[in-house]
XYZ file of N, CA and C in Angstrom:
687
model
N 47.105 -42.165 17.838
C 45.789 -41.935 18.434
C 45.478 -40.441 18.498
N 46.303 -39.563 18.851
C 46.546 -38.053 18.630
C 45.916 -37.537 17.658
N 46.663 -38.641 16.696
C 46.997 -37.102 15.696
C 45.091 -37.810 14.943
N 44.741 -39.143 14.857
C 43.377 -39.407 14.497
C 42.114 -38.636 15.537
N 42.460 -38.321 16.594
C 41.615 -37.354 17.488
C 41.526 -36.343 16.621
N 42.553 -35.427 16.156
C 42.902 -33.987 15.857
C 42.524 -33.986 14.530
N 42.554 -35.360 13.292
C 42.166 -35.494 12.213
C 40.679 -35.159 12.417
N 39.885 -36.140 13.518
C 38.324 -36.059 13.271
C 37.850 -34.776 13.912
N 38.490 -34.204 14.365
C 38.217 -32.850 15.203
C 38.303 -31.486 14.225
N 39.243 -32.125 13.433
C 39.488 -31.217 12.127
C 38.347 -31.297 11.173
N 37.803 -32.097 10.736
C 36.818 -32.884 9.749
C 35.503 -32.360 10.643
N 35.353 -32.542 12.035
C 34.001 -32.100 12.470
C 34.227 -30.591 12.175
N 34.892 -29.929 12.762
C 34.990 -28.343 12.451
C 34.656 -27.800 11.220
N 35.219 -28.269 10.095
C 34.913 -28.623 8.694
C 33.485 -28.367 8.453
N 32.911 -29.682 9.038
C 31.406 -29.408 8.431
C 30.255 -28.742 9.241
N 31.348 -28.605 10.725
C 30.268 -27.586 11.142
C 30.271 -25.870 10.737
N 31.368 -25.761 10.101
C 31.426 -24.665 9.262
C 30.812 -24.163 8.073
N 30.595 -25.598 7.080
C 29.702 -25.856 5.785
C 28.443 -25.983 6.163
N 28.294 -26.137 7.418
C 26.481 -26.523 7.780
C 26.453 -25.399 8.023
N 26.624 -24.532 9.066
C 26.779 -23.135 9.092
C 26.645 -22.016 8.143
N 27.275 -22.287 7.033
C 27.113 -21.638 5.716
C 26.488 -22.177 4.811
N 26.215 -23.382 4.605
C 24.654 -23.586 3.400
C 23.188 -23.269 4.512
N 23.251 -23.522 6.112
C 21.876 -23.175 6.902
C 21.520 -21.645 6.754
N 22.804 -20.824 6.526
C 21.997 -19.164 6.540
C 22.064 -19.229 5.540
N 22.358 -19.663 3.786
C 22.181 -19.307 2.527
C 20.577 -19.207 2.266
N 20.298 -17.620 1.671
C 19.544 -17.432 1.469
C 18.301 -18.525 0.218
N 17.362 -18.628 -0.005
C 16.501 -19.182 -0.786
C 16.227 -17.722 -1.704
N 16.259 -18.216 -3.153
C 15.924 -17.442 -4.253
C 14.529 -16.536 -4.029
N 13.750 -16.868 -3.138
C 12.287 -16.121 -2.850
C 12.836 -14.962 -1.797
N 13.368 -15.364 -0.975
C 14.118 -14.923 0.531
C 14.997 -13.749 0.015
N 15.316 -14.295 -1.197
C 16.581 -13.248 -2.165
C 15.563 -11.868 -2.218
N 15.372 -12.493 -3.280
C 14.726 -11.263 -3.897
C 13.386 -10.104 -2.825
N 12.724 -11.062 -1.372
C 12.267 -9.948 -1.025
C 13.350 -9.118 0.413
N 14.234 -9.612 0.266
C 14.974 -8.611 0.590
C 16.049 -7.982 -0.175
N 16.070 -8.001 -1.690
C 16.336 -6.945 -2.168
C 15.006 -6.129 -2.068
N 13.911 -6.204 -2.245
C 12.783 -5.255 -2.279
C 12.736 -4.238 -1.166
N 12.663 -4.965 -0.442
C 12.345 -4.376 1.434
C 14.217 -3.045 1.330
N 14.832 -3.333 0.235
C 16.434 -2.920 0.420
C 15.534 -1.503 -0.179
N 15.113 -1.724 -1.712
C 14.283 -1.216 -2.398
C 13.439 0.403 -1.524
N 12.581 -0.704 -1.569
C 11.380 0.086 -0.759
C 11.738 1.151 0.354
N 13.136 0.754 1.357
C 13.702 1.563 2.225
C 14.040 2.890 1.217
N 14.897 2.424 0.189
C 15.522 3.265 -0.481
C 14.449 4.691 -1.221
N 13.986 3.582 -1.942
C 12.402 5.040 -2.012
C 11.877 5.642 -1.394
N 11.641 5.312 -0.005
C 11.034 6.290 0.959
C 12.360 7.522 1.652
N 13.509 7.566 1.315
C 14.587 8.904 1.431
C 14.585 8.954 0.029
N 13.868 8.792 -1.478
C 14.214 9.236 -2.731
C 13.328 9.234 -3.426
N 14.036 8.694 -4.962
C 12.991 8.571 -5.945
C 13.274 7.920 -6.929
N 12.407 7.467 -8.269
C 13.253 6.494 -8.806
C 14.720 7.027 -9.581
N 14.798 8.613 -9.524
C 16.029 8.754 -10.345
C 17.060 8.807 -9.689
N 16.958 8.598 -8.081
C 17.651 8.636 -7.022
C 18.143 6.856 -6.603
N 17.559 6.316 -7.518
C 17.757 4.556 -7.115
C 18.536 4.233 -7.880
N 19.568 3.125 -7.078
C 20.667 2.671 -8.132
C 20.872 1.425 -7.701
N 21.533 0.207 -8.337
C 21.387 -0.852 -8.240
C 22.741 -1.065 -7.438
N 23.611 -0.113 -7.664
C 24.731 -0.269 -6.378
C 24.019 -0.263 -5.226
N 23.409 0.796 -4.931
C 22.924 1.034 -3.412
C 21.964 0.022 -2.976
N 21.165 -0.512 -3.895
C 20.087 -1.871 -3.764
C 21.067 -2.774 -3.129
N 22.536 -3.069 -4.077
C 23.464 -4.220 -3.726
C 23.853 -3.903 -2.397
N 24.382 -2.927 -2.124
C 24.992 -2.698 -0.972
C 24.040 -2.872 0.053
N 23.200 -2.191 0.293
C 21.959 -2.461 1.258
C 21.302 -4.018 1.276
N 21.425 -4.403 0.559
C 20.874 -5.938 0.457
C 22.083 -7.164 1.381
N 23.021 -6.486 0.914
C 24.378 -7.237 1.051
C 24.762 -8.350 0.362
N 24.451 -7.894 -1.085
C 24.918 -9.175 -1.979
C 25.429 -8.306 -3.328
N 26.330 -9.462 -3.701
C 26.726 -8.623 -4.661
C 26.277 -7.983 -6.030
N 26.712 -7.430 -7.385
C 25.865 -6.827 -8.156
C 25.344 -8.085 -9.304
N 26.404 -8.694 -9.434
C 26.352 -9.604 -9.884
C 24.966 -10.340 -9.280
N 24.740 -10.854 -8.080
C 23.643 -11.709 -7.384
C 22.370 -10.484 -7.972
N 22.549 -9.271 -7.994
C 21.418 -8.587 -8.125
C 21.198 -8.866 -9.602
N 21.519 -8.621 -10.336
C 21.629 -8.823 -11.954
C 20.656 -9.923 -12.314
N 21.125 -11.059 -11.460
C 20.993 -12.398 -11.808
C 19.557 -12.131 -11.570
N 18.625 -11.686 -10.388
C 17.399 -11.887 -10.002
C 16.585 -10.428 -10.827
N 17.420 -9.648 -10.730
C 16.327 -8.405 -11.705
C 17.331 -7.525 -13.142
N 16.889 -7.183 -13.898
C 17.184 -7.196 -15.364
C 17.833 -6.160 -14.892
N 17.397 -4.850 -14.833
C 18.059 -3.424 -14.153
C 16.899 -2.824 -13.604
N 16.806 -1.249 -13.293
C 16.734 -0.411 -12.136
C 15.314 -0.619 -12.242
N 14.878 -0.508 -13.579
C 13.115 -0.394 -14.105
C 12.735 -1.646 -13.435
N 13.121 -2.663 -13.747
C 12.319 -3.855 -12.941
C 12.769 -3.902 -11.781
N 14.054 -3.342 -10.729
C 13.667 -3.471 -9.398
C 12.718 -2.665 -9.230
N 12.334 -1.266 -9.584
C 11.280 -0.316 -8.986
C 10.048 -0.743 -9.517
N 9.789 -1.396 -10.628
C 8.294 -1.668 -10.700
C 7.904 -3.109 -9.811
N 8.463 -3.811 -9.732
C 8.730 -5.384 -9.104
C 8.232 -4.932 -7.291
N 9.349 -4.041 -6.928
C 9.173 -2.811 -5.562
C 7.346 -2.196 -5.457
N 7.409 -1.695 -6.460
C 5.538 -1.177 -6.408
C 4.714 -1.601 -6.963
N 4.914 -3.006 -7.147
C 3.820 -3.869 -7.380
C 3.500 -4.183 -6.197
N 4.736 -4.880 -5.567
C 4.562 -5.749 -4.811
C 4.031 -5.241 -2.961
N 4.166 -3.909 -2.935
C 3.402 -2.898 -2.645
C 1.999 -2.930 -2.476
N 1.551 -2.643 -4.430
C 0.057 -2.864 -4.816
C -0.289 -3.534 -4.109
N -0.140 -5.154 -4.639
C -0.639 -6.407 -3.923
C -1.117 -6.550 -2.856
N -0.282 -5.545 -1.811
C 0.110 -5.469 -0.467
C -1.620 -4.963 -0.047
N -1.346 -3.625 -0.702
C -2.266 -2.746 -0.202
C -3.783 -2.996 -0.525
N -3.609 -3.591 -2.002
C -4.941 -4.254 -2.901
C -5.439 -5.009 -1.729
N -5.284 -5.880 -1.324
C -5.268 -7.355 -0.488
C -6.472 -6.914 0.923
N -6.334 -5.166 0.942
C -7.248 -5.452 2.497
C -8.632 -3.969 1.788
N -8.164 -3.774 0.942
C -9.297 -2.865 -0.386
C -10.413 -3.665 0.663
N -11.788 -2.694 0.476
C -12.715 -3.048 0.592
C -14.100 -3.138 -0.397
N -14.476 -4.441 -0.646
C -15.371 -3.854 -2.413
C -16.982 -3.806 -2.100
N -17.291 -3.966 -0.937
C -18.505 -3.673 -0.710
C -18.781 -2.976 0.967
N -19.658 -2.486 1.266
C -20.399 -1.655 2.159
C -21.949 -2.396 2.383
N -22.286 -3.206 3.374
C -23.192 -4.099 3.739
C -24.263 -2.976 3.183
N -25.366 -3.360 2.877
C -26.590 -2.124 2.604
C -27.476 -2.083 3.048
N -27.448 -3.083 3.971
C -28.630 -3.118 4.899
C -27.902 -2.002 6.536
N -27.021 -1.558 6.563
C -26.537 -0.671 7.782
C -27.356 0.721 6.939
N -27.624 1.622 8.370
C -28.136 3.131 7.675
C -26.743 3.617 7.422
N -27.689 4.828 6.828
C -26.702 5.630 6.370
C -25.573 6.534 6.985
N -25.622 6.472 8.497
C -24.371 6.696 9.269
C -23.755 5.386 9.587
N -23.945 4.174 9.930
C -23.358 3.555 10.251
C -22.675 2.930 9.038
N -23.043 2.688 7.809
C -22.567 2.578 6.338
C -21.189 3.484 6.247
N -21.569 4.638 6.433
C -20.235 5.574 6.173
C -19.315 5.247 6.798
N -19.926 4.985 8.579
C -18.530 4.325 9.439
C -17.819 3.522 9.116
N -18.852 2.795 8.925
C -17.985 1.374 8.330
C -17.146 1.757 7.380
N -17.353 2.456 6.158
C -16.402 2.609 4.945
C -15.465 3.420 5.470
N -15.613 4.285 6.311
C -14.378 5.321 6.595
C -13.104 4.588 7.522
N -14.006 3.352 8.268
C -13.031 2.238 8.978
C -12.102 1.443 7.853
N -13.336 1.171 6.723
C -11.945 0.674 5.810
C -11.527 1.269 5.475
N -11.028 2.789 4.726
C -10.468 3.475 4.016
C -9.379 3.789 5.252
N -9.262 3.908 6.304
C -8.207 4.305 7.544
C -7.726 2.809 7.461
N -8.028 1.347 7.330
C -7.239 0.596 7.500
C -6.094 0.516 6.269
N -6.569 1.000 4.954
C -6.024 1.143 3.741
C -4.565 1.670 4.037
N -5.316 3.709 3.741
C -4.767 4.459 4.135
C -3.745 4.690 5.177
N -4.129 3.462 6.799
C -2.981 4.115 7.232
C -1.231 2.921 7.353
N -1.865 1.780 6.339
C -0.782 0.653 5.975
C 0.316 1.583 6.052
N 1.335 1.126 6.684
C 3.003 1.552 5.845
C 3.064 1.205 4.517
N 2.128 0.604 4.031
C 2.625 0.133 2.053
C 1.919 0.934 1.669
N 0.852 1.443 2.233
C -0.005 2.872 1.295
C 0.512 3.700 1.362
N 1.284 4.530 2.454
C 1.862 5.146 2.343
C 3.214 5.449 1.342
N 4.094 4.249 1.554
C 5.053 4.076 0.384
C 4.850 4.153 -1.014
N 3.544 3.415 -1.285
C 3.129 3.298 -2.653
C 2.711 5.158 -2.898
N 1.840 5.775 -2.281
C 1.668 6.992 -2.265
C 2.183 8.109 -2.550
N 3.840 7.697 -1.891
C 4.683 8.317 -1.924
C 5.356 8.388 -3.065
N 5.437 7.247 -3.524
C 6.261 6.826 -5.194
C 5.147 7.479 -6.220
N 4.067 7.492 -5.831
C 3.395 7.963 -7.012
C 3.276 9.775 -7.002
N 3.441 10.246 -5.626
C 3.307 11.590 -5.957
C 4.886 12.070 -6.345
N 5.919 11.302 -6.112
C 6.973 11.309 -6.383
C 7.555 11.154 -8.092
N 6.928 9.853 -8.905
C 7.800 9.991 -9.624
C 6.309 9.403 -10.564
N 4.898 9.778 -10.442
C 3.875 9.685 -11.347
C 4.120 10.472 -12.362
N 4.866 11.426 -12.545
C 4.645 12.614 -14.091
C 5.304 11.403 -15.214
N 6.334 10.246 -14.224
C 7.047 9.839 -15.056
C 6.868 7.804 -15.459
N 6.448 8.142 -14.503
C 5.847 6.749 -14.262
C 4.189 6.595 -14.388
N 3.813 6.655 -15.469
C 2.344 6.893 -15.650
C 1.614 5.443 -15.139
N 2.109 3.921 -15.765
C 2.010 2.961 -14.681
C 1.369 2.575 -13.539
N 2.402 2.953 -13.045
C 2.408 3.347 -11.555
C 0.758 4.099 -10.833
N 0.505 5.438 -11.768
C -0.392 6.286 -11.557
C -1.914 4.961 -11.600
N -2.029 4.831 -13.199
C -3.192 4.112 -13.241
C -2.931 2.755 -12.522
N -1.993 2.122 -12.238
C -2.293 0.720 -11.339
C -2.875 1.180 -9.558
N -2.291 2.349 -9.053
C -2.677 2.460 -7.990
C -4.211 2.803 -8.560
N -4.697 3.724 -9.095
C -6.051 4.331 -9.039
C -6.902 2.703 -9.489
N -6.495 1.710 -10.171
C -7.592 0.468 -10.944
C -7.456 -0.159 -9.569
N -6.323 -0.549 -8.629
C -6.507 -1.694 -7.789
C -6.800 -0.902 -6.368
N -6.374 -0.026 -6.239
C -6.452 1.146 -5.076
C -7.960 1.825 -4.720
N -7.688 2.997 -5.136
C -8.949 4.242 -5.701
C -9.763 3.946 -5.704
N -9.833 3.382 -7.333
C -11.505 3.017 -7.738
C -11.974 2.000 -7.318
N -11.394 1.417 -6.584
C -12.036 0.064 -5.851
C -12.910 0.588 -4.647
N -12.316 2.059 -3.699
C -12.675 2.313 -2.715
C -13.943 2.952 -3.232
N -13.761 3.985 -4.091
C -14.773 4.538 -4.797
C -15.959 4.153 -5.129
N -15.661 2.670 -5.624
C -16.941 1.793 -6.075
C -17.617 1.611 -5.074
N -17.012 0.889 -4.043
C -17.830 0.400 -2.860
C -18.567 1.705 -2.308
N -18.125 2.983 -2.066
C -18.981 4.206 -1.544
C -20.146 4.053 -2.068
N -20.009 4.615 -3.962
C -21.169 4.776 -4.444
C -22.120 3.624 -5.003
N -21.444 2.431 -4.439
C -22.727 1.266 -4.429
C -23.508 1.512 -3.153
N -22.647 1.849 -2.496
C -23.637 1.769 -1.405
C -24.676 2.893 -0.880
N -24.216 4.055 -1.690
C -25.148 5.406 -1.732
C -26.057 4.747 -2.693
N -26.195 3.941 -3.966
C -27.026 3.543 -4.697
C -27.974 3.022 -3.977
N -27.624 2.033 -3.134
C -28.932 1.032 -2.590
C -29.311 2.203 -1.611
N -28.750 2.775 -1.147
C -29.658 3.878 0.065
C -30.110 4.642 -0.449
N -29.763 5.325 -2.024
C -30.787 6.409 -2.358
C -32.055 5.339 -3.292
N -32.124 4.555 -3.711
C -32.836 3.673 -4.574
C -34.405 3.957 -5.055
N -34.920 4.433 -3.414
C -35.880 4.549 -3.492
C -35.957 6.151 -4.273
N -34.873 6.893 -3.651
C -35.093 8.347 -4.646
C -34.237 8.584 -5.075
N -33.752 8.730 -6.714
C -32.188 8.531 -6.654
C -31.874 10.193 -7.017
N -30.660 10.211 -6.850
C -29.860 11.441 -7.005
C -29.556 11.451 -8.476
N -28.957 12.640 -8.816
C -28.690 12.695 -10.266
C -27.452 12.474 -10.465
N -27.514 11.319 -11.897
C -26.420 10.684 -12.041
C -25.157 10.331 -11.905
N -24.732 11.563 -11.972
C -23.175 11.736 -11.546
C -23.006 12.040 -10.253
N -23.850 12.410 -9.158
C -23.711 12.561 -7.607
C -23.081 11.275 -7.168
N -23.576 10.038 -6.817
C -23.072 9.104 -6.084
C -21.301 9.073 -6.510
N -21.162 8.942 -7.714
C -19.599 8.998 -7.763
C -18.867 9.986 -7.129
N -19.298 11.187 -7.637
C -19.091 12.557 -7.108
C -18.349 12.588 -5.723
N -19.673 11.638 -4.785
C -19.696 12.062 -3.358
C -18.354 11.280 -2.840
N -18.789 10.178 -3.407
C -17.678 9.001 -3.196
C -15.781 9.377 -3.620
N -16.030 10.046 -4.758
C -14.646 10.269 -4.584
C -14.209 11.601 -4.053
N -15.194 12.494 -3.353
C -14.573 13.693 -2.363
C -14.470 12.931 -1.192
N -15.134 11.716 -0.554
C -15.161 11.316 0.701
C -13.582 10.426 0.855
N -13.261 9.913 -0.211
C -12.285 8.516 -0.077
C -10.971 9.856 -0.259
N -11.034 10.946 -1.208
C -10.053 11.925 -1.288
C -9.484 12.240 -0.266
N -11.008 12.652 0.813
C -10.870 13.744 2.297
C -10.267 12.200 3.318
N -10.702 11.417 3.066
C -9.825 10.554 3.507
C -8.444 10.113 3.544
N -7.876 10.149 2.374
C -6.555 10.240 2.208
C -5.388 11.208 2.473
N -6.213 12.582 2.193
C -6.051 13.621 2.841
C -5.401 13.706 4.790
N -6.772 13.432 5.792
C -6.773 13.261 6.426
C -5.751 12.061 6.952
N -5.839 11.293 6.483
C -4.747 9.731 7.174
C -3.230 10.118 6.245
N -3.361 10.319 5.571
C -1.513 10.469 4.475
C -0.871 11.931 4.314
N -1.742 12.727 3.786
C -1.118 13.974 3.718
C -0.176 14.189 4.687
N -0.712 14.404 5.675
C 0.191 14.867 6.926
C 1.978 14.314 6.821
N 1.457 12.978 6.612
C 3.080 12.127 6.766
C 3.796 12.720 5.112
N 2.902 12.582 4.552
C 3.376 12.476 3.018
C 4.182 14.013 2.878
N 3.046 14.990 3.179
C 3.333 16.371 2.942
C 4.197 17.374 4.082
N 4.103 16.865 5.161
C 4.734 16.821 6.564
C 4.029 18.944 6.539
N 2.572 18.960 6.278
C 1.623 20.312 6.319
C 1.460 20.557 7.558
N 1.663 19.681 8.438
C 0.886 19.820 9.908
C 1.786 20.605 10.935
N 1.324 21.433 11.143
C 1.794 23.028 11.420
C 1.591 22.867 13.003
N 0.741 22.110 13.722
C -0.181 22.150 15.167
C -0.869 20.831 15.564
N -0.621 20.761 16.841
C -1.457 19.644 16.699
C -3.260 19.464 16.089
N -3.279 18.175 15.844
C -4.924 17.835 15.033
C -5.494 17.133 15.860
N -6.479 17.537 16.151
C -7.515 16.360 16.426
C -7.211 14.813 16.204
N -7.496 13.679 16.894
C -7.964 12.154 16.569
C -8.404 12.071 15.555
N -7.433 11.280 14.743
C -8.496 10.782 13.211
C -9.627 10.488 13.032
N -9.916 9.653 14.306
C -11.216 9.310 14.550
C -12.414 10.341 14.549
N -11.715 11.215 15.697
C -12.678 12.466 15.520
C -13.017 13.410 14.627
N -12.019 13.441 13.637
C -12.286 14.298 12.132
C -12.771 13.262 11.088
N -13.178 11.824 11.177
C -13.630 10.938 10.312
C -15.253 10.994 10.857
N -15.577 10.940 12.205
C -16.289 11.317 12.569
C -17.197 12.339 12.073
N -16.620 13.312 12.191
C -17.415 14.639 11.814
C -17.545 14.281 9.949
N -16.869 13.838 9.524
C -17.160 13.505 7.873
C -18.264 12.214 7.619
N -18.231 11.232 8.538
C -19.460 10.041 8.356
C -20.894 10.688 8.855
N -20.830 11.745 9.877
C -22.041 12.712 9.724
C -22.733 13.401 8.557
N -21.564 14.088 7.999
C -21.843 14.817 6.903
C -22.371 14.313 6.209
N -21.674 13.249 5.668
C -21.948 12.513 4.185
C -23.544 11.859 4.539
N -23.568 11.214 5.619
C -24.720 10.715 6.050
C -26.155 11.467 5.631
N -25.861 12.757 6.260
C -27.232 13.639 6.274
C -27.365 13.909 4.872
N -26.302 13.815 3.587
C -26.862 13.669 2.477
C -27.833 12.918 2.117
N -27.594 11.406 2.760
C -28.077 10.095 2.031
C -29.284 10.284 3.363
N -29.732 10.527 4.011
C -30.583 10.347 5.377
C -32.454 10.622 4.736
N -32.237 11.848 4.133
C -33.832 12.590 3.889
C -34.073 11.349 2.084
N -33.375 10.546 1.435
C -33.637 9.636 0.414
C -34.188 8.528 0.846
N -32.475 7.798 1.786
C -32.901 6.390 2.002
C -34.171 6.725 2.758
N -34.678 7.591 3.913
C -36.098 7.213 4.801
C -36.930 7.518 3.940
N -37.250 7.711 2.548
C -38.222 8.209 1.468
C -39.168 7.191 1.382
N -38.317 5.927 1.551
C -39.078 4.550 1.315
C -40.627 4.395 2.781
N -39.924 4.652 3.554
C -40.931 4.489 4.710
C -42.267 6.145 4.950
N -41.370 7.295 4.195
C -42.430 8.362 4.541
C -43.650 8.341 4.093
């Protein structure tokens, strides 16, 4: 009777050990975004010539072999890493600017999305990889500016279009304006972290976005009211 107690006691232990170890085994999706997130840590203290698939393994905590299996080598963990980034950051892009708001409250609005962009932890990262290792990664450069940039860009100078309409500016202005505003934006929300320039304290973002949705405004202000003068 003993020793069949100590048999089934043995046998439960058994599989509460195997349940134990297939319940935390990772899932192949589960895999791979925490090699990324291993990734992504790793790029923000480096760069891609600074990334190695040991240190991915080790930081991940699986072996090289398990890494192999899910990414080819170093090029597809780091592009796989800043795509998946992109996606990230693409996902809250803003592609239009209502056009019926005036022309200060239009700017607000866009300068609200460009700070929700801008101040993601994945914009930043992605940001970082590109001022980091863009001479070499050209990629990289034009995928942020097609899904990033010029997305923000567009939406500005559509929306300077419908407000100047009635009087328009010359041709190349609306882009113009749009990509010094989304620049001084990036500037303002990333530089600082990116470039670590900030010497003193700054003002509230708010309050230096502020003083820029004025500016830009009183451009577009004496056009769009053209319609009613």
């Amino acid at each position: 009777m003993t020793e069949g107690v100590a048999s089934l006691n043995s046998t439960a232990a058994l599989y509460r050990s195997e349940y134990k170890r297939v319940g935390t085994r990772r899932t192949r999706g589960e895999l791979r975004n925490e090699i990324l997130d291993a990734v992504r840590r790793a790029l923000r203290a480096g760069s891609y010539e600074t990334l190695s698939m040991e240190h991915v393994a080790a930081h991940a905590s699986i072996s090289r072999r398990t890494l192999y299996n899910l990414f080819v080598d170093k090029d597809d963990l780091y592009r796989s890493s800043c795509e998946r980034l992109l996606k990230s950051v693409s996902d809250i892009v803003t592609e239009d600017v209502p056009d019926k708001m005036s022309p200060l409250d239009g700017m607000r609005f866009f300068l609200a999305c460009c700070i929700e962009v801008y101040e993601s932890d994945a914009a930043r990262d992605i940001i970082l990889s590109v001022v980091r290792d863009g001479a070499h990664q050209q990629w990289l450069v034009q995928a942020y500016h097609r899904d990033i940039h010029d997305r923000l860009v567009r939406a500005c100078e559509n929306f300077i279009l419908k407000q100047t309409r009635h009087s328009p500016l010359p041709p190349d202005v609306p882009r113009y304006i749009s990509e010094q505003l989304v620049g001084s934006v990036k500037s303002l929300t990333i530089g600082p972290h990116i470039f670590g320039y900030v010497r003193q304290p700054l003002p509230p973002t708010h309050e230096r976005l502020e003083v820029l949705a004025k500016a830009y405004a009183a451009i577009l202000l004496p056009r769009s009211n053209s319609a009613t003068g």
